[in-house]
Amino acid sequence: MSGRKIRGLVAKPGLDGHDRGAKVVARALRDSGMEVIYTGLRQTPEMIAEAALQEDVDVVGLSILSGAHMALVPRILELLKANQQDNVRVFIGGIIPDEDVPRLMEIGVVGVYGPGTLTDDIIRDVRSAVSSVSST
Amino acid sequence: MSLATPVLEGNRLALARLLTQIENDTEAGRVALNELYPYTGKAHLVGVTGAPGTGKSSLVNQLARYYRHPPETETALKIGIVAVDPSSPFTGGAILGDRVRMRDLAGDPGVFIRSMASRGSLGGLATTTASIVQVMDAAGFEMILIETVGAGQAEVEIARLAHTTLVIEAPGLGDDIQAIKAGILEIADILVINKADRPGVENAERALRGNLELAHPSKRLINMYSETAHHAAPTVASQHFQGENSELIWSPPILKTIATEGVGIAEVGLEILRHYQYLVDSGELKRREKARLSAELDLLLQATLVQRWRDSIPDNRYQHVLGQIVERKLSPWQAVQRLLSQST
Ligand SMILES: Nc1nc2c(ncn2[C@@H]2O[C@H](COP(=O)(O)OP(=O)(O)OP(=O)(O)O)[C@@H](O)[C@H]2O)c(=O)[nH]1
Ligand SMILES: [Mg+2]
């Protein structure tokens, strides 16, 4: 433990109305000792970037089931960068076709998790992604 | 460069990062707090407390909207929001969900929302909430809305920190109103019955009114600020408050709202401003400020003196006396006498 709490934001961009997955991840992160800001449904990329800034989070988790990830995710990364929040690690959960994963990783996403992913795996990845930022 | 400078210049990222330093109680954060202190004391601090789910966040959202878009005669206020949620006592983690109800405020540069976890503190706020609020104050937010955990118990800490404390009730929390027991009425400057669209509003109002009559406001002031309340007679008579020679006394109004629909918000908004005016006119603002700072100074002095003294004596002497307390050979009070006389 570094003594410093990991702060995360879990958000659901786009228009689909299912936030069960997002809530499961938020709870799992909490149970691993993190502080998780939960912002709820139908967040625009602008709202997500603004919340990430005000809350000074280390990581942002996006839950996307609508299929709009190739539009939403690059936009969110762009906004984070414009806010000088390049340090924020972004991961995605939801329904993401395999062929889109390489492109998402290329633009800076640290992990893509489909249905059935173990939350322990997400937690482990989040921890190592965050510690690689703070040690540089 | 100091963390304080860009915050004073209005840099939001710098503000957000400094708030993290403050929350983690780092050296850099403390230095910045010292530098910012001269710029504090300007904001109107408004506490919002009440049982879980009564609509605190929804109301904070609406109030912030109201002050951002006030009626024509008023100027818009810059609004800071600090929302505290409980940390899990088992894992130390937390889900901070108050922003869910505040989406209307997104995209407004005159609003800054910060969520924080209570981190083991039990009074409804985190130990660093007061400092977080100070930084927002220095950063130029003119009103700061502070939402407490809302554990339903007496969250008295908020009354110490805030100038104006709103206690939120909702009908249907039980047959009667639950939070009344916790002495929470005594900290209320304004009572809000939210969810006025729900059945049971009349009962809730009647119950509140009955209990308010018991908690006489003048008593309340003297109890909370006993040392100072006696000799500082109100100097300015304000037309807001009753007849010529009645004392300036605030009796908490009971207001009804439907936060989800924005009903009744303007009344609450105006009442909050009116309360601040009352605090100024009655001299109560200065008295409360002084009482609060005096308590804060005493706490810091205590902590510092204890630490200094502990550093100045061998630890085994302390441990020895502690052992005697454990074995019931010395009472804690005798132990203190012994330790302090030995160390001279
Ligand atoms: N019917 C009705 N529902 C409301 C009203 N105000 C809030 N709610 C609902 O009550 C629920 C709780 O509202 P919040 O604003 O999150 O309440 P809170 O006191 O901040 O809750 P905690 O922070 O969890 O203690 C939400 O589902 C709101 O939509 C109201 O005036 N009428
Ligand atoms: Mg809330």
Short mmCIF file of C-alpha atoms and ligand atoms in Angstrom, two decimals:
data_model
loop_
_atom_site.label_atom_id
_atom_site.label_comp_id
_atom_site.label_asym_id
_atom_site.label_seq_id
_atom_site.Cartn_x
_atom_site.Cartn_y
_atom_site.Cartn_z
CA MET A 1 0.00 0.00 0.00
CA SER A 2 1.37 3.41 -0.94
CA GLY A 3 -0.81 5.07 1.69
CA ARG A 4 -2.46 6.99 -1.09
CA LYS A 5 -5.99 6.01 -2.07
CA ILE A 6 -6.69 5.19 -5.69
CA ARG A 7 -9.56 7.33 -6.94
CA GLY A 8 -11.59 6.06 -9.84
CA LEU A 9 -14.51 7.26 -11.92
CA VAL A 10 -17.02 4.79 -13.30
CA ALA A 11 -19.22 6.24 -15.99
CA LYS A 12 -21.66 5.14 -18.62
CA PRO A 13 -21.37 7.19 -21.77
CA GLY A 14 -23.90 6.87 -24.54
CA LEU A 15 -27.59 6.25 -24.61
CA ASP A 16 -28.20 2.69 -23.53
CA GLY A 17 -29.90 2.40 -20.20
CA HIS A 18 -28.25 -0.58 -18.52
CA ASP A 19 -25.89 0.22 -15.72
CA ARG A 20 -25.72 -3.13 -14.02
CA GLY A 21 -22.24 -3.90 -15.29
CA ALA A 22 -21.01 -0.45 -14.36
CA LYS A 23 -22.33 -0.89 -10.84
CA VAL A 24 -20.74 -4.32 -10.46
CA VAL A 25 -17.37 -2.88 -11.41
CA ALA A 26 -17.82 0.15 -9.15
CA ARG A 27 -18.58 -2.12 -6.21
CA ALA A 28 -15.67 -4.41 -6.95
CA LEU A 29 -13.27 -1.47 -7.05
CA ARG A 30 -14.69 -0.19 -3.80
CA ASP A 31 -14.33 -3.59 -2.18
CA SER A 32 -10.69 -3.59 -3.17
CA GLY A 33 -10.25 -0.38 -1.17
CA MET A 34 -10.56 2.25 -3.89
CA GLU A 35 -12.70 5.37 -3.81
CA VAL A 36 -15.04 5.26 -6.76
CA ILE A 37 -17.02 8.18 -8.08
CA TYR A 38 -20.13 6.87 -9.76
CA THR A 39 -21.79 9.26 -12.19
CA GLY A 40 -24.65 7.23 -13.55
CA LEU A 41 -26.26 6.84 -16.95
CA ARG A 42 -26.08 8.81 -20.17
CA GLN A 43 -22.94 10.77 -19.64
CA THR A 44 -21.52 12.75 -22.53
CA PRO A 45 -17.76 12.63 -23.11
CA GLU A 46 -17.63 16.24 -21.92
CA MET A 47 -19.37 15.37 -18.65
CA ILE A 48 -17.00 12.46 -18.07
CA ALA A 49 -13.88 14.52 -18.71
CA GLU A 50 -15.14 17.32 -16.48
CA ALA A 51 -15.92 14.94 -13.62
CA ALA A 52 -12.51 13.26 -14.04
CA LEU A 53 -10.88 16.66 -13.71
CA GLN A 54 -12.84 17.95 -10.72
CA GLU A 55 -12.40 14.68 -8.91
CA ASP A 56 -8.72 14.34 -9.84
CA VAL A 57 -9.10 10.63 -10.50
CA ASP A 58 -6.34 8.18 -11.35
CA VAL A 59 -8.50 5.95 -13.48
CA VAL A 60 -11.69 6.12 -15.52
CA GLY A 61 -13.78 3.02 -16.23
CA LEU A 62 -16.29 3.25 -19.07
CA SER A 63 -19.14 0.85 -19.56
CA ILE A 64 -20.35 0.82 -23.14
CA LEU A 65 -22.97 -1.53 -24.52
CA SER A 66 -24.34 0.64 -27.29
CA GLY A 67 -21.73 -0.11 -29.91
CA ALA A 68 -20.70 3.54 -30.03
CA HIS A 69 -17.30 2.93 -28.43
CA MET A 70 -15.27 3.86 -31.50
CA ALA A 71 -16.83 7.32 -31.38
CA LEU A 72 -17.02 7.82 -27.62
CA VAL A 73 -13.70 6.51 -26.41
CA PRO A 74 -11.37 8.52 -28.70
CA ARG A 75 -13.34 11.64 -27.84
CA ILE A 76 -13.00 11.05 -24.10
CA LEU A 77 -9.26 10.42 -24.40
CA GLU A 78 -8.92 13.58 -26.45
CA LEU A 79 -10.73 15.63 -23.82
CA LEU A 80 -8.65 14.19 -20.99
CA LYS A 81 -5.54 15.10 -22.92
CA ALA A 82 -6.82 18.62 -23.61
CA ASN A 83 -7.30 18.98 -19.84
CA GLN A 84 -3.70 17.86 -19.27
CA GLN A 85 -4.92 14.68 -17.68
CA ASP A 86 -2.77 12.32 -19.74
CA ASN A 87 -1.94 10.55 -16.50
CA VAL A 88 -5.48 9.21 -16.16
CA ARG A 89 -5.77 5.54 -17.09
CA VAL A 90 -8.87 4.52 -19.05
CA PHE A 91 -10.40 1.08 -19.21
CA ILE A 92 -13.55 -0.13 -20.93
CA GLY A 93 -16.08 -2.78 -20.12
CA GLY A 94 -19.09 -3.92 -22.07
CA ILE A 95 -19.66 -5.37 -25.48
CA ILE A 96 -16.65 -4.56 -27.62
CA PRO A 97 -15.95 -6.65 -30.75
CA ASP A 98 -12.49 -8.24 -30.79
CA GLU A 99 -11.47 -6.43 -33.95
CA ASP A 100 -11.87 -3.04 -32.26
CA VAL A 101 -9.63 -3.88 -29.32
CA PRO A 102 -6.23 -3.27 -30.97
CA ARG A 103 -7.27 0.17 -32.16
CA LEU A 104 -8.57 1.11 -28.69
CA MET A 105 -5.35 -0.07 -27.03
CA GLU A 106 -3.37 1.85 -29.61
CA ILE A 107 -5.02 5.16 -28.73
CA GLY A 108 -4.31 4.66 -25.05
CA VAL A 109 -6.93 2.46 -23.43
CA VAL A 110 -5.25 0.22 -20.83
CA GLY A 111 -7.77 -2.61 -20.78
CA VAL A 112 -10.89 -3.86 -22.53
CA TYR A 113 -13.11 -6.26 -20.62
CA GLY A 114 -15.98 -8.22 -22.09
CA PRO A 115 -18.84 -9.97 -20.33
CA GLY A 116 -17.64 -12.67 -17.95
CA THR A 117 -14.41 -10.94 -17.02
CA LEU A 118 -13.43 -11.58 -13.43
CA THR A 119 -13.49 -8.37 -11.43
CA ASP A 120 -10.29 -9.51 -9.72
CA ASP A 121 -8.53 -9.27 -13.07
CA ILE A 122 -9.80 -5.73 -13.57
CA ILE A 123 -8.68 -4.71 -10.10
CA ARG A 124 -5.22 -6.17 -10.64
CA ASP A 125 -4.85 -4.35 -13.97
CA VAL A 126 -6.11 -1.07 -12.55
CA ARG A 127 -3.64 -1.24 -9.69
CA SER A 128 -0.69 -1.94 -11.91
CA ALA A 129 -1.73 0.72 -14.47
CA VAL A 130 -2.03 3.33 -11.73
CA SER A 131 1.22 2.42 -10.03
CA SER A 132 3.07 2.60 -13.36
CA VAL A 133 1.89 6.20 -13.67
CA SER A 134 2.81 7.33 -10.19
CA SER A 135 6.26 5.75 -10.36
CA THR A 136 7.24 7.67 -13.48
CA MET B 1 6.13 26.52 -7.88
CA SER B 2 3.67 26.65 -5.03
CA LEU B 3 0.44 24.76 -5.46
CA ALA B 4 -1.45 27.78 -4.15
CA THR B 5 -0.62 30.24 -6.95
CA PRO B 6 -2.46 28.57 -9.85
CA VAL B 7 -5.42 27.91 -7.54
CA LEU B 8 -5.71 31.62 -6.82
CA GLU B 9 -5.50 32.23 -10.56
CA GLY B 10 -8.53 30.04 -11.11
CA ASN B 11 -6.83 26.97 -12.61
CA ARG B 12 -9.30 24.12 -12.12
CA LEU B 13 -6.85 21.27 -12.61
CA ALA B 14 -4.52 22.83 -10.04
CA LEU B 15 -7.47 23.16 -7.68
CA ALA B 16 -8.46 19.52 -8.17
CA ARG B 17 -4.91 18.34 -7.56
CA LEU B 18 -4.47 20.48 -4.49
CA LEU B 19 -7.70 19.07 -3.06
CA THR B 20 -6.20 15.58 -3.40
CA GLN B 21 -3.08 16.71 -1.53
CA ILE B 22 -5.24 18.16 1.21
CA GLU B 23 -7.32 15.03 1.45
CA ASN B 24 -4.17 12.95 1.80
CA ASP B 25 -2.77 15.42 4.34
CA THR B 26 0.56 15.84 2.56
CA GLU B 27 3.28 18.33 3.42
CA ALA B 28 2.78 20.15 0.09
CA GLY B 29 -0.92 20.41 0.83
CA ARG B 30 -0.29 21.93 4.25
CA VAL B 31 2.11 24.49 2.86
CA ALA B 32 -0.47 25.53 0.27
CA LEU B 33 -3.16 25.76 2.94
CA ASN B 34 -1.00 28.16 4.92
CA GLU B 35 -0.50 30.30 1.84
CA LEU B 36 -4.20 30.28 1.00
CA TYR B 37 -5.42 31.06 4.48
CA PRO B 38 -5.37 34.87 4.06
CA TYR B 39 -7.73 34.48 1.10
CA THR B 40 -10.33 32.51 3.03
CA GLY B 41 -13.32 33.61 5.07
CA LYS B 42 -15.30 35.10 2.20
CA ALA B 43 -17.56 32.24 1.16
CA HIS B 44 -20.98 31.51 2.59
CA LEU B 45 -20.76 27.91 3.82
CA VAL B 46 -24.04 26.03 3.62
CA GLY B 47 -24.41 22.57 5.14
CA VAL B 48 -26.97 20.09 3.85
CA THR B 49 -27.69 17.17 6.14
CA GLY B 50 -30.45 14.63 6.68
CA ALA B 51 -31.13 10.91 6.59
CA PRO B 52 -30.04 8.80 3.59
CA GLY B 53 -32.16 9.24 0.50
CA THR B 54 -34.10 12.28 1.68
CA GLY B 55 -32.92 14.16 -1.41
CA LYS B 56 -29.85 16.05 -0.24
CA SER B 57 -27.97 15.74 -3.53
CA SER B 58 -31.05 16.54 -5.59
CA LEU B 59 -31.58 19.64 -3.50
CA VAL B 60 -27.94 20.70 -3.73
CA ASN B 61 -28.26 20.35 -7.50
CA GLN B 62 -31.33 22.57 -7.56
CA LEU B 63 -29.90 25.16 -5.19
CA ALA B 64 -26.73 25.43 -7.24
CA ARG B 65 -28.86 25.94 -10.34
CA TYR B 66 -30.85 28.60 -8.56
CA TYR B 67 -27.78 30.60 -7.54
CA ARG B 68 -26.25 30.19 -10.99
CA HIS B 69 -29.41 31.54 -12.63
CA PRO B 70 -30.97 33.78 -10.01
CA PRO B 71 -33.87 36.19 -10.53
CA GLU B 72 -32.90 39.34 -12.42
CA THR B 73 -32.20 41.48 -9.37
CA GLU B 74 -29.48 39.18 -8.07
CA THR B 75 -26.05 38.33 -9.43
CA ALA B 76 -25.05 34.74 -10.07
CA LEU B 77 -22.81 33.18 -7.42
CA LYS B 78 -19.87 30.89 -8.08
CA ILE B 79 -20.74 27.62 -6.39
CA GLY B 80 -18.46 25.01 -4.87
CA ILE B 81 -19.94 21.68 -3.81
CA VAL B 82 -18.38 19.17 -1.44
CA ALA B 83 -20.29 15.90 -1.12
CA VAL B 84 -19.25 13.39 1.53
CA ASP B 85 -20.16 9.71 1.39
CA PRO B 86 -19.21 6.96 3.85
CA SER B 87 -16.09 4.84 3.54
CA SER B 88 -16.47 1.13 4.12
CA PRO B 89 -15.11 0.36 7.58
CA PHE B 90 -13.90 -3.00 6.30
CA THR B 91 -12.06 -2.20 3.09
CA GLY B 92 -11.60 1.57 3.33
CA GLY B 93 -13.12 1.83 -0.12
CA ALA B 94 -16.12 3.97 -1.00
CA ILE B 95 -18.66 4.59 -3.68
CA LEU B 96 -19.25 8.30 -4.06
CA GLY B 97 -22.58 8.61 -5.84
CA ASP B 98 -23.83 12.11 -5.20
CA ARG B 99 -22.83 13.39 -8.64
CA VAL B 100 -25.54 11.20 -10.17
CA ARG B 101 -28.09 13.81 -9.02
CA MET B 102 -26.01 16.79 -10.10
CA ARG B 103 -25.82 16.29 -13.82
CA ASP B 104 -27.65 19.55 -14.50
CA LEU B 105 -24.53 21.38 -13.34
CA ALA B 106 -22.23 19.80 -15.92
CA GLY B 107 -20.51 22.22 -18.25
CA ASP B 108 -20.90 25.25 -16.01
CA PRO B 109 -17.48 26.78 -15.24
CA GLY B 110 -19.02 28.59 -12.26
CA VAL B 111 -19.56 25.28 -10.48
CA PHE B 112 -16.98 22.89 -9.04
CA ILE B 113 -18.09 19.59 -7.50
CA ARG B 114 -15.85 17.45 -5.37
CA SER B 115 -16.84 14.11 -3.84
CA MET B 116 -15.03 12.81 -0.82
CA ALA B 117 -15.12 9.72 1.36
CA SER B 118 -15.50 10.03 5.13
CA ARG B 119 -12.35 7.91 5.66
CA GLY B 120 -13.30 6.63 9.07
CA SER B 121 -14.56 9.88 10.49
CA LEU B 122 -17.94 9.47 12.17
CA GLY B 123 -19.44 12.93 12.42
CA GLY B 124 -20.84 13.09 8.89
CA LEU B 125 -17.80 14.81 7.41
CA ALA B 126 -14.24 13.70 6.71
CA THR B 127 -11.48 15.14 8.90
CA THR B 128 -10.18 17.12 5.92
CA THR B 129 -13.56 18.49 4.78
CA ALA B 130 -13.00 21.82 6.54
CA SER B 131 -9.68 22.24 4.75
CA ILE B 132 -11.17 21.25 1.40
CA VAL B 133 -13.81 23.91 1.92
CA GLN B 134 -11.12 26.45 2.81
CA VAL B 135 -9.33 25.84 -0.46
CA MET B 136 -12.53 26.30 -2.45
CA ASP B 137 -13.19 29.49 -0.50
CA ALA B 138 -9.74 30.83 -1.39
CA ALA B 139 -10.28 29.77 -5.00
CA GLY B 140 -13.15 32.24 -5.19
CA PHE B 141 -16.29 30.16 -4.79
CA GLU B 142 -18.78 32.47 -3.17
CA MET B 143 -21.09 29.85 -1.78
CA ILE B 144 -20.00 26.34 -0.83
CA LEU B 145 -22.66 23.67 -0.41
CA ILE B 146 -21.53 20.81 1.82
CA GLU B 147 -23.51 17.57 1.70
CA THR B 148 -22.89 15.33 4.71
CA VAL B 149 -22.85 11.54 4.80
CA GLY B 150 -26.41 11.50 6.15
CA ALA B 151 -26.07 8.62 8.53
CA GLY B 152 -29.20 9.84 10.26
CA GLN B 153 -27.44 10.41 13.54
CA ALA B 154 -26.67 13.85 14.90
CA GLU B 155 -24.19 15.19 12.44
CA VAL B 156 -23.22 18.13 14.58
CA GLU B 157 -19.90 18.71 12.89
CA ILE B 158 -21.61 20.30 9.95
CA ALA B 159 -23.17 22.95 12.19
CA ARG B 160 -19.75 23.87 13.44
CA LEU B 161 -18.33 24.20 9.95
CA ALA B 162 -21.25 25.77 8.07
CA HIS B 163 -22.75 29.21 8.53
CA THR B 164 -26.17 27.97 7.52
CA THR B 165 -27.29 24.39 8.12
CA LEU B 166 -30.19 22.84 6.23
CA VAL B 167 -31.76 19.72 7.66
CA ILE B 168 -33.62 17.72 5.03
CA GLU B 169 -36.55 15.50 5.94
CA ALA B 170 -38.83 13.48 3.74
CA PRO B 171 -42.28 12.05 4.43
CA GLY B 172 -42.64 8.33 4.76
CA LEU B 173 -39.34 7.62 6.47
CA GLY B 174 -41.34 5.90 9.12
CA ASP B 175 -44.51 6.76 10.94
CA ASP B 176 -42.91 9.76 12.45
CA ILE B 177 -39.81 11.56 11.37
CA GLN B 178 -36.80 9.54 12.37
CA ALA B 179 -34.08 12.10 12.57
CA ILE B 180 -35.91 14.19 15.13
CA LYS B 181 -34.67 11.94 17.90
CA ALA B 182 -31.08 12.60 17.14
CA GLY B 183 -31.30 16.19 18.25
CA ILE B 184 -30.81 17.15 14.66
CA LEU B 185 -33.41 19.87 14.90
CA GLU B 186 -31.11 21.79 17.17
CA ILE B 187 -28.57 22.22 14.41
CA ALA B 188 -31.12 23.27 11.77
CA ASP B 189 -31.17 26.87 10.63
CA ILE B 190 -33.60 25.90 7.90
CA LEU B 191 -35.78 22.80 7.77
CA VAL B 192 -36.74 21.38 4.42
CA ILE B 193 -39.39 18.76 3.89
CA ASN B 194 -38.44 17.36 0.53
CA LYS B 195 -40.51 14.93 -1.54
CA ALA B 196 -43.56 17.05 -0.88
CA ASP B 197 -45.20 15.14 -3.73
CA ARG B 198 -45.34 12.09 -1.46
CA PRO B 199 -48.12 11.23 0.96
CA GLY B 200 -47.53 12.13 4.58
CA VAL B 201 -46.27 15.69 4.12
CA GLU B 202 -48.82 17.11 6.54
CA ASN B 203 -47.85 14.65 9.23
CA ALA B 204 -44.19 15.37 8.71
CA GLU B 205 -44.77 19.09 8.96
CA ARG B 206 -46.88 18.79 12.08
CA ALA B 207 -44.28 16.60 13.75
CA LEU B 208 -41.49 19.01 12.88
CA ARG B 209 -43.39 22.04 14.05
CA GLY B 210 -44.21 20.40 17.36
CA ASN B 211 -40.60 19.50 17.97
CA LEU B 212 -39.32 22.88 16.92
CA GLU B 213 -41.38 24.55 19.59
CA LEU B 214 -39.48 22.52 22.14
CA ALA B 215 -36.11 23.46 20.78
CA HIS B 216 -36.33 27.15 21.53
CA PRO B 217 -33.93 29.01 19.28
CA SER B 218 -32.47 31.37 21.86
CA LYS B 219 -31.59 28.41 24.07
CA ARG B 220 -29.99 26.84 21.10
CA LEU B 221 -27.61 29.70 20.45
CA ILE B 222 -26.53 29.88 24.06
CA ASN B 223 -25.95 26.17 24.33
CA MET B 224 -23.74 25.99 21.29
CA TYR B 225 -21.67 29.07 21.91
CA SER B 226 -21.96 29.45 25.63
CA GLU B 227 -18.82 31.47 26.28
CA THR B 228 -19.48 34.15 23.77
CA ALA B 229 -23.22 34.32 23.47
CA HIS B 230 -23.77 36.37 26.62
CA HIS B 231 -21.87 39.55 26.13
CA ALA B 232 -22.29 40.53 22.49
CA ALA B 233 -25.63 42.09 22.31
CA PRO B 234 -27.04 42.38 18.81
CA THR B 235 -26.21 45.82 17.55
CA VAL B 236 -28.04 46.21 14.29
CA ALA B 237 -31.79 45.92 14.24
CA SER B 238 -32.84 44.54 10.92
CA GLN B 239 -36.23 45.06 9.39
CA HIS B 240 -36.28 41.38 8.54
CA PHE B 241 -36.78 40.43 12.11
CA GLN B 242 -39.83 41.27 14.11
CA GLY B 243 -40.55 44.45 16.03
CA GLU B 244 -38.26 47.20 17.27
CA ASN B 245 -36.92 45.99 20.54
CA SER B 246 -37.16 42.27 20.17
CA GLU B 247 -33.80 40.55 20.13
CA LEU B 248 -32.47 39.36 16.82
CA ILE B 249 -33.44 35.75 16.95
CA TRP B 250 -33.64 33.33 14.10
CA SER B 251 -36.47 30.86 14.17
CA PRO B 252 -35.86 28.08 11.67
CA PRO B 253 -38.44 28.14 8.88
CA ILE B 254 -39.98 24.91 7.59
CA LEU B 255 -40.11 24.80 3.80
CA LYS B 256 -41.48 22.21 1.43
CA THR B 257 -39.79 21.18 -1.80
CA ILE B 258 -39.97 18.70 -4.64
CA ALA B 259 -36.31 18.60 -5.58
CA THR B 260 -36.80 16.38 -8.60
CA GLU B 261 -39.12 18.95 -10.14
CA GLY B 262 -37.56 22.15 -8.83
CA VAL B 263 -40.61 23.05 -6.78
CA GLY B 264 -40.03 25.32 -3.77
CA ILE B 265 -36.34 25.86 -4.53
CA ALA B 266 -36.44 29.66 -4.83
CA GLU B 267 -37.92 29.91 -1.34
CA VAL B 268 -35.12 27.81 0.12
CA GLY B 269 -32.57 29.78 -1.89
CA LEU B 270 -33.86 33.08 -0.55
CA GLU B 271 -34.09 31.82 2.99
CA ILE B 272 -30.44 30.74 2.90
CA LEU B 273 -29.40 34.25 1.87
CA ARG B 274 -31.69 35.75 4.48
CA HIS B 275 -30.07 33.61 7.16
CA TYR B 276 -26.64 34.84 6.17
CA GLN B 277 -27.91 38.40 6.43
CA TYR B 278 -29.23 37.61 9.88
CA LEU B 279 -25.85 36.23 10.92
CA VAL B 280 -24.17 39.42 9.77
CA ASP B 281 -26.73 41.78 11.32
CA SER B 282 -26.86 40.03 14.66
CA GLY B 283 -23.10 39.75 15.03
CA GLU B 284 -23.57 36.00 15.14
CA LEU B 285 -21.36 35.44 12.09
CA LYS B 286 -18.33 36.87 13.86
CA ARG B 287 -19.15 35.04 17.08
CA ARG B 288 -19.51 31.68 15.36
CA GLU B 289 -16.35 32.23 13.38
CA LYS B 290 -14.42 33.04 16.51
CA ALA B 291 -15.82 30.08 18.44
CA ARG B 292 -14.97 27.75 15.58
CA LEU B 293 -11.44 29.07 15.16
CA SER B 294 -10.88 28.98 18.88
CA ALA B 295 -11.87 25.31 18.98
CA GLU B 296 -9.63 24.59 16.01
CA LEU B 297 -6.70 26.41 17.59
CA ASP B 298 -7.17 24.53 20.87
CA LEU B 299 -7.21 21.20 19.09
CA LEU B 300 -4.05 21.99 17.19
CA LEU B 301 -2.35 23.29 20.31
CA GLN B 302 -3.27 20.14 22.19
CA ALA B 303 -1.99 17.86 19.47
CA THR B 304 1.21 19.81 19.09
CA LEU B 305 1.92 20.09 22.82
CA VAL B 306 1.27 16.42 23.39
CA GLN B 307 3.59 15.50 20.54
CA ARG B 308 6.30 17.86 21.76
CA TRP B 309 6.07 16.50 25.27
CA ARG B 310 6.13 12.87 24.09
CA ASP B 311 9.24 13.62 22.08
CA SER B 312 10.89 15.12 25.14
CA ILE B 313 10.61 12.13 27.49
CA PRO B 314 11.96 8.59 27.15
CA ASP B 315 9.31 6.28 25.77
CA ASN B 316 9.88 3.65 28.47
CA ARG B 317 8.76 6.07 31.16
CA TYR B 318 5.50 6.56 29.29
CA GLN B 319 5.11 2.83 28.75
CA HIS B 320 5.81 2.12 32.40
CA VAL B 321 3.06 4.44 33.58
CA LEU B 322 0.71 3.10 30.90
CA GLY B 323 1.36 -0.38 32.26
CA GLN B 324 0.37 0.76 35.73
CA ILE B 325 -2.90 2.12 34.37
CA VAL B 326 -3.59 -1.19 32.68
CA GLU B 327 -2.95 -3.01 35.95
CA ARG B 328 -5.29 -0.60 37.74
CA LYS B 329 -2.51 0.64 39.99
CA LEU B 330 -2.96 4.19 38.75
CA SER B 331 -6.01 5.90 37.39
CA PRO B 332 -5.45 7.76 34.13
CA TRP B 333 -5.77 11.03 35.98
CA GLN B 334 -3.15 10.03 38.56
CA ALA B 335 -0.95 8.87 35.73
CA VAL B 336 -1.08 12.29 34.13
CA GLN B 337 -0.10 13.91 37.42
CA ARG B 338 2.78 11.50 37.81
CA LEU B 339 4.05 11.90 34.25
CA LEU B 340 3.91 15.65 34.28
CA SER B 341 5.58 16.06 37.65
CA GLN B 342 8.36 13.66 36.73
CA SER B 343 9.14 15.36 33.49
CA THR B 344 9.96 18.70 35.11
N1 LIG C 1 -40.68 11.73 -5.33
C1 LIG C 1 -39.59 12.44 -5.10
N2 LIG C 1 -38.39 11.83 -5.18
C2 LIG C 1 -37.29 12.57 -4.93
C3 LIG C 1 -37.36 13.95 -4.60
N3 LIG C 1 -36.10 14.40 -4.38
C4 LIG C 1 -35.28 13.36 -4.58
N4 LIG C 1 -35.97 12.25 -4.91
C5 LIG C 1 -35.44 10.91 -5.21
O1 LIG C 1 -34.96 10.34 -4.02
C6 LIG C 1 -33.81 9.54 -4.27
C7 LIG C 1 -32.65 9.99 -3.41
O2 LIG C 1 -32.29 11.29 -3.78
P1 LIG C 1 -30.84 11.88 -3.46
O3 LIG C 1 -30.84 13.30 -3.89
O4 LIG C 1 -29.80 11.00 -4.01
O5 LIG C 1 -30.85 11.78 -1.88
P2 LIG C 1 -29.62 11.94 -0.86
O6 LIG C 1 -30.19 12.41 0.42
O7 LIG C 1 -28.56 12.77 -1.48
O8 LIG C 1 -29.14 10.45 -0.72
P3 LIG C 1 -27.77 9.92 -0.05
O9 LIG C 1 -26.66 10.85 -0.47
O10 LIG C 1 -27.62 8.55 -0.60
O11 LIG C 1 -28.02 9.94 1.43
C8 LIG C 1 -33.55 9.67 -5.76
O12 LIG C 1 -34.11 8.57 -6.40
C9 LIG C 1 -34.24 10.94 -6.14
O13 LIG C 1 -34.65 10.96 -7.49
C10 LIG C 1 -38.66 14.56 -4.53
O14 LIG C 1 -38.83 15.75 -4.25
N5 LIG C 1 -39.74 13.75 -4.79
MG MG C 2 -26.52 12.31 -1.80
#
